[in-house]
Short mmCIF file of C-alpha atoms in Angstrom, two decimals:
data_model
loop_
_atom_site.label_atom_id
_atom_site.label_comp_id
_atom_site.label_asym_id
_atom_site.label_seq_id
_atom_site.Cartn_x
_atom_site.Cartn_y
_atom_site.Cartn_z
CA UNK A 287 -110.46 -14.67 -93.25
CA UNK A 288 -109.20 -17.31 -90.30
CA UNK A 289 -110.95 -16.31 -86.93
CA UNK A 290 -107.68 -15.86 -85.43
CA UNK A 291 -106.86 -13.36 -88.46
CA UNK A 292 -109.82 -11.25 -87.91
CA UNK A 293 -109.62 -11.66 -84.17
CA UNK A 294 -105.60 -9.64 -85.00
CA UNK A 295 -107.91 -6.94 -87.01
CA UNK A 296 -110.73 -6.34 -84.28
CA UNK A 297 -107.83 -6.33 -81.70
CA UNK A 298 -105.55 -3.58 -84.33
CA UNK A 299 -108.57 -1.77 -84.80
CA UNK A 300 -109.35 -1.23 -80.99
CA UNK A 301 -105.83 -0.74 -80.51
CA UNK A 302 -105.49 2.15 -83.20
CA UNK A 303 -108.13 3.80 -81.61
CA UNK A 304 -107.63 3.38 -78.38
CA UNK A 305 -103.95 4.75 -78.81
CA UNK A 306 -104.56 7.77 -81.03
CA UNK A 307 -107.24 9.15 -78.46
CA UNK A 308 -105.05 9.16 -75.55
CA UNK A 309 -101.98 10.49 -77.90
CA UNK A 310 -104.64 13.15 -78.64
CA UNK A 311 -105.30 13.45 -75.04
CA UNK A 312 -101.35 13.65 -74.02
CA UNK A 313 -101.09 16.64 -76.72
CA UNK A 314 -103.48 18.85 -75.56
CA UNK A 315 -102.09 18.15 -72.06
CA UNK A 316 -99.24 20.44 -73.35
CA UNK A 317 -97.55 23.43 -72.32
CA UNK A 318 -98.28 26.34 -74.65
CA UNK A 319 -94.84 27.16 -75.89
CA UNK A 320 -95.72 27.71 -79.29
CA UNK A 321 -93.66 24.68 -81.04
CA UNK A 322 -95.01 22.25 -83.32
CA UNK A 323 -94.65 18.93 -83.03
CA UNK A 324 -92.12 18.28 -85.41
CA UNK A 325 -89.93 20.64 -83.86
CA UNK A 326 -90.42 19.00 -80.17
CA UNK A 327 -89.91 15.93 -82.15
CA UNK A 328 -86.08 17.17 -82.93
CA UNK A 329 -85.29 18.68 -79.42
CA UNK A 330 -86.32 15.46 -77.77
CA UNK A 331 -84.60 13.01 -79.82
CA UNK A 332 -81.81 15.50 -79.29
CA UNK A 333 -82.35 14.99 -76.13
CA UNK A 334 -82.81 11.62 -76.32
CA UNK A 335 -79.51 10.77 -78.79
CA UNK A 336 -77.44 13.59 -77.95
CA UNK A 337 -75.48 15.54 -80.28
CA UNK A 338 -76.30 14.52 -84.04
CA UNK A 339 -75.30 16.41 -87.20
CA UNK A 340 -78.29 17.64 -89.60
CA UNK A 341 -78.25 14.83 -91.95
CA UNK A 342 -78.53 12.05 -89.39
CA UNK A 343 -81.08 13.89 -87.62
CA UNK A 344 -83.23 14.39 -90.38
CA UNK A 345 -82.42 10.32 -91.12
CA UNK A 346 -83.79 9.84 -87.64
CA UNK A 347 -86.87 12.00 -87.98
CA UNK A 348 -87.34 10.77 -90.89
CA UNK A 349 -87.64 14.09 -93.33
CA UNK A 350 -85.87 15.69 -96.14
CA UNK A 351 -82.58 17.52 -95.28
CA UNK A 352 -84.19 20.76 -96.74
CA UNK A 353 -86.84 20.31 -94.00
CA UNK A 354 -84.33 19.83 -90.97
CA UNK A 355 -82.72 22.84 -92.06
CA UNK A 356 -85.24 24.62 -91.58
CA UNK A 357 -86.62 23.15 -88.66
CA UNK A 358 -82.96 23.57 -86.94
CA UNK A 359 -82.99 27.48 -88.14
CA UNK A 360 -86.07 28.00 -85.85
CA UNK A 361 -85.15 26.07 -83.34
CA UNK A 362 -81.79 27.91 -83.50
CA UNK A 363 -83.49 31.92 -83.72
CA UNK A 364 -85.38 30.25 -80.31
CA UNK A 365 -82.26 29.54 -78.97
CA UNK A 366 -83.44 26.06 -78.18
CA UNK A 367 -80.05 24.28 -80.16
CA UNK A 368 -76.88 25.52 -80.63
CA UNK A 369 -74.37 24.31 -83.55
CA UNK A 370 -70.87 23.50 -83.45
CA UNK A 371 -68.04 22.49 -85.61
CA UNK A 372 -67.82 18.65 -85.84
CA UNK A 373 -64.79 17.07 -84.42
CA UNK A 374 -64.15 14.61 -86.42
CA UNK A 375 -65.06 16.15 -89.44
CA UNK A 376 -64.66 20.05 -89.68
CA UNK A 377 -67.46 20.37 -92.70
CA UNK A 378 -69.94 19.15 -90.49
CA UNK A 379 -71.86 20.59 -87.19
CA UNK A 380 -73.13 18.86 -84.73
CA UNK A 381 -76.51 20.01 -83.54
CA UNK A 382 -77.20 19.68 -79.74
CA UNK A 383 -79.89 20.83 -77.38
CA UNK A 384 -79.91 24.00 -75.29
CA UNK A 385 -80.64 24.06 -71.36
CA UNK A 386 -83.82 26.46 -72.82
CA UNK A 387 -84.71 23.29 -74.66
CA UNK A 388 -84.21 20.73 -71.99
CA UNK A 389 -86.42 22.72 -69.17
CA UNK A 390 -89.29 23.16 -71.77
CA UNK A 391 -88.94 19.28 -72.73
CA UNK A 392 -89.12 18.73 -68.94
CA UNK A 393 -91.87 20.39 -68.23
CA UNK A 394 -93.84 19.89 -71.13
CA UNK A 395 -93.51 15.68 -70.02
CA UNK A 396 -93.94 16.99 -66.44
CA UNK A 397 -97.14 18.14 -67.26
CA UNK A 398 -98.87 15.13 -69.54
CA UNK A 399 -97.04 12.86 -66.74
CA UNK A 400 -99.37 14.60 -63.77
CA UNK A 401 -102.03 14.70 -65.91
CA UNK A 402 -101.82 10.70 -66.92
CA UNK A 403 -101.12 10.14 -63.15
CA UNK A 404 -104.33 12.00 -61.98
CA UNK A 405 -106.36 9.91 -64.49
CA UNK A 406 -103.80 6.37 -63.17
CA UNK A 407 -104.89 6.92 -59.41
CA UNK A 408 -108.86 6.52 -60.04
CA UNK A 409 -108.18 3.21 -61.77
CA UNK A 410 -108.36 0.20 -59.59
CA UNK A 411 -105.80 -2.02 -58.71
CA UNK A 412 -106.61 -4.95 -61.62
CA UNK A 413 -107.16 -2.11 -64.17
CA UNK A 414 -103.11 -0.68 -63.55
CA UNK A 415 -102.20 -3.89 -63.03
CA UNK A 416 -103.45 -4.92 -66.60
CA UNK A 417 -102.07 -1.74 -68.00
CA UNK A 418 -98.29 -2.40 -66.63
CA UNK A 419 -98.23 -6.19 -67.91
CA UNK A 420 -98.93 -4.49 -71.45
CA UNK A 421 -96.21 -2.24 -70.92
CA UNK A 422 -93.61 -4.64 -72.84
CA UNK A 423 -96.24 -5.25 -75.55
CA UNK A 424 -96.62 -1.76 -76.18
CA UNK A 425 -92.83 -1.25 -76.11
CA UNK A 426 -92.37 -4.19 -78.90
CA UNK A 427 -95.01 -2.50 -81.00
CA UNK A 428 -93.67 0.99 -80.87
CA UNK A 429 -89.68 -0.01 -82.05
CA UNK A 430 -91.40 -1.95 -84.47
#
C-alpha cells in the first residue's frame, strides 16, 4: 500500500467514525414523536422534493415499492401525508406532506440545530473556522 493510499484509509477511517458518532448524537437529540427513521426519511424528502408519486419516492429512498406502501399507509393513518389524484396521469397519486408533518420536521431539526449550536459556541474561533472550510468537502462526499 502507497503512503498516500493508506494515509486516504487512516483519514476514511477517522472520518467514518467521527461522522457516525455525531449522527448518533443528532438522533438522540430528537423529539419523541414516535416515527422511525425511515418514515422521517419520507416526510423530509417530501419536504425536501415536494410532491412525488409512490414509485419515485420509494426510487428516491431507495426501497421496494411494497415497503413505501406501507410506510405511506402509516404516515397516512398519522395524518402526516395526504394523497391525491395525479394530474397528469389519473392512475397515479401524488404523495405530499401535511402541515402536521412539516411542524414536526421543523421542530425535530429545531431541536438537533440548538443542540449542535450549544456544543458550536464552546469551540474556539480556529476550531469553527476549520469546521466551515470542510463544509464543501463534506457536501461533495455526501451527494457522492
Amino acid at each position: 500500500m502507497s503512503p498516500s493510499t493508506a494515509a486516504s484509509t487512516d483519514l476514511a477511517h477517522d472520518l467514518r467514525l467521527a461522522v457516525m458518532r455525531l449522527s448518533r448524537r443528532l438522533r438522540q437529540e430528537r423529539a419523541d414523536h414516535g416515527l422511525p427513521l425511515g418514515q422521517l426519511a419520507v416526510l423530509a424528502t417530501l419536504d425536501r422534493l415536494g410532491p412525488m408519486t409512490p414509485g419515485a419516492l420509494a426510487h428516491q429512498e431507495q426501497v421496494r415499492p411494497p415497503t413505501m406502501t406501507k410506510v405511506l399507509a402509516h404516515l397516512a393513518d398519522a395524518g402526516y401525508v395526504d394523497r391525491v389524484a395525479d394530474p397528469s396521469d389519473g392512475r397515479q397519486q401524488l404523495i405530499s406532506i401535511t402541515d402536521s408533518a412539516r411542524r414536526l420536521l421543523r421542530e425535530d431539526r429545531r431541536r438537533r440545530e440548538e443542540w449542535l449550536a450549544s456544543l458550536l459556541v464552546d469551540l474556539d474561533a480556529d476550531q469553527r473556522a476549520a469546521l466551515r472550510a470542510a463544509l464543501p468537502v463534506l457536501e461533495v462526499l455526501a451527494e457522492s
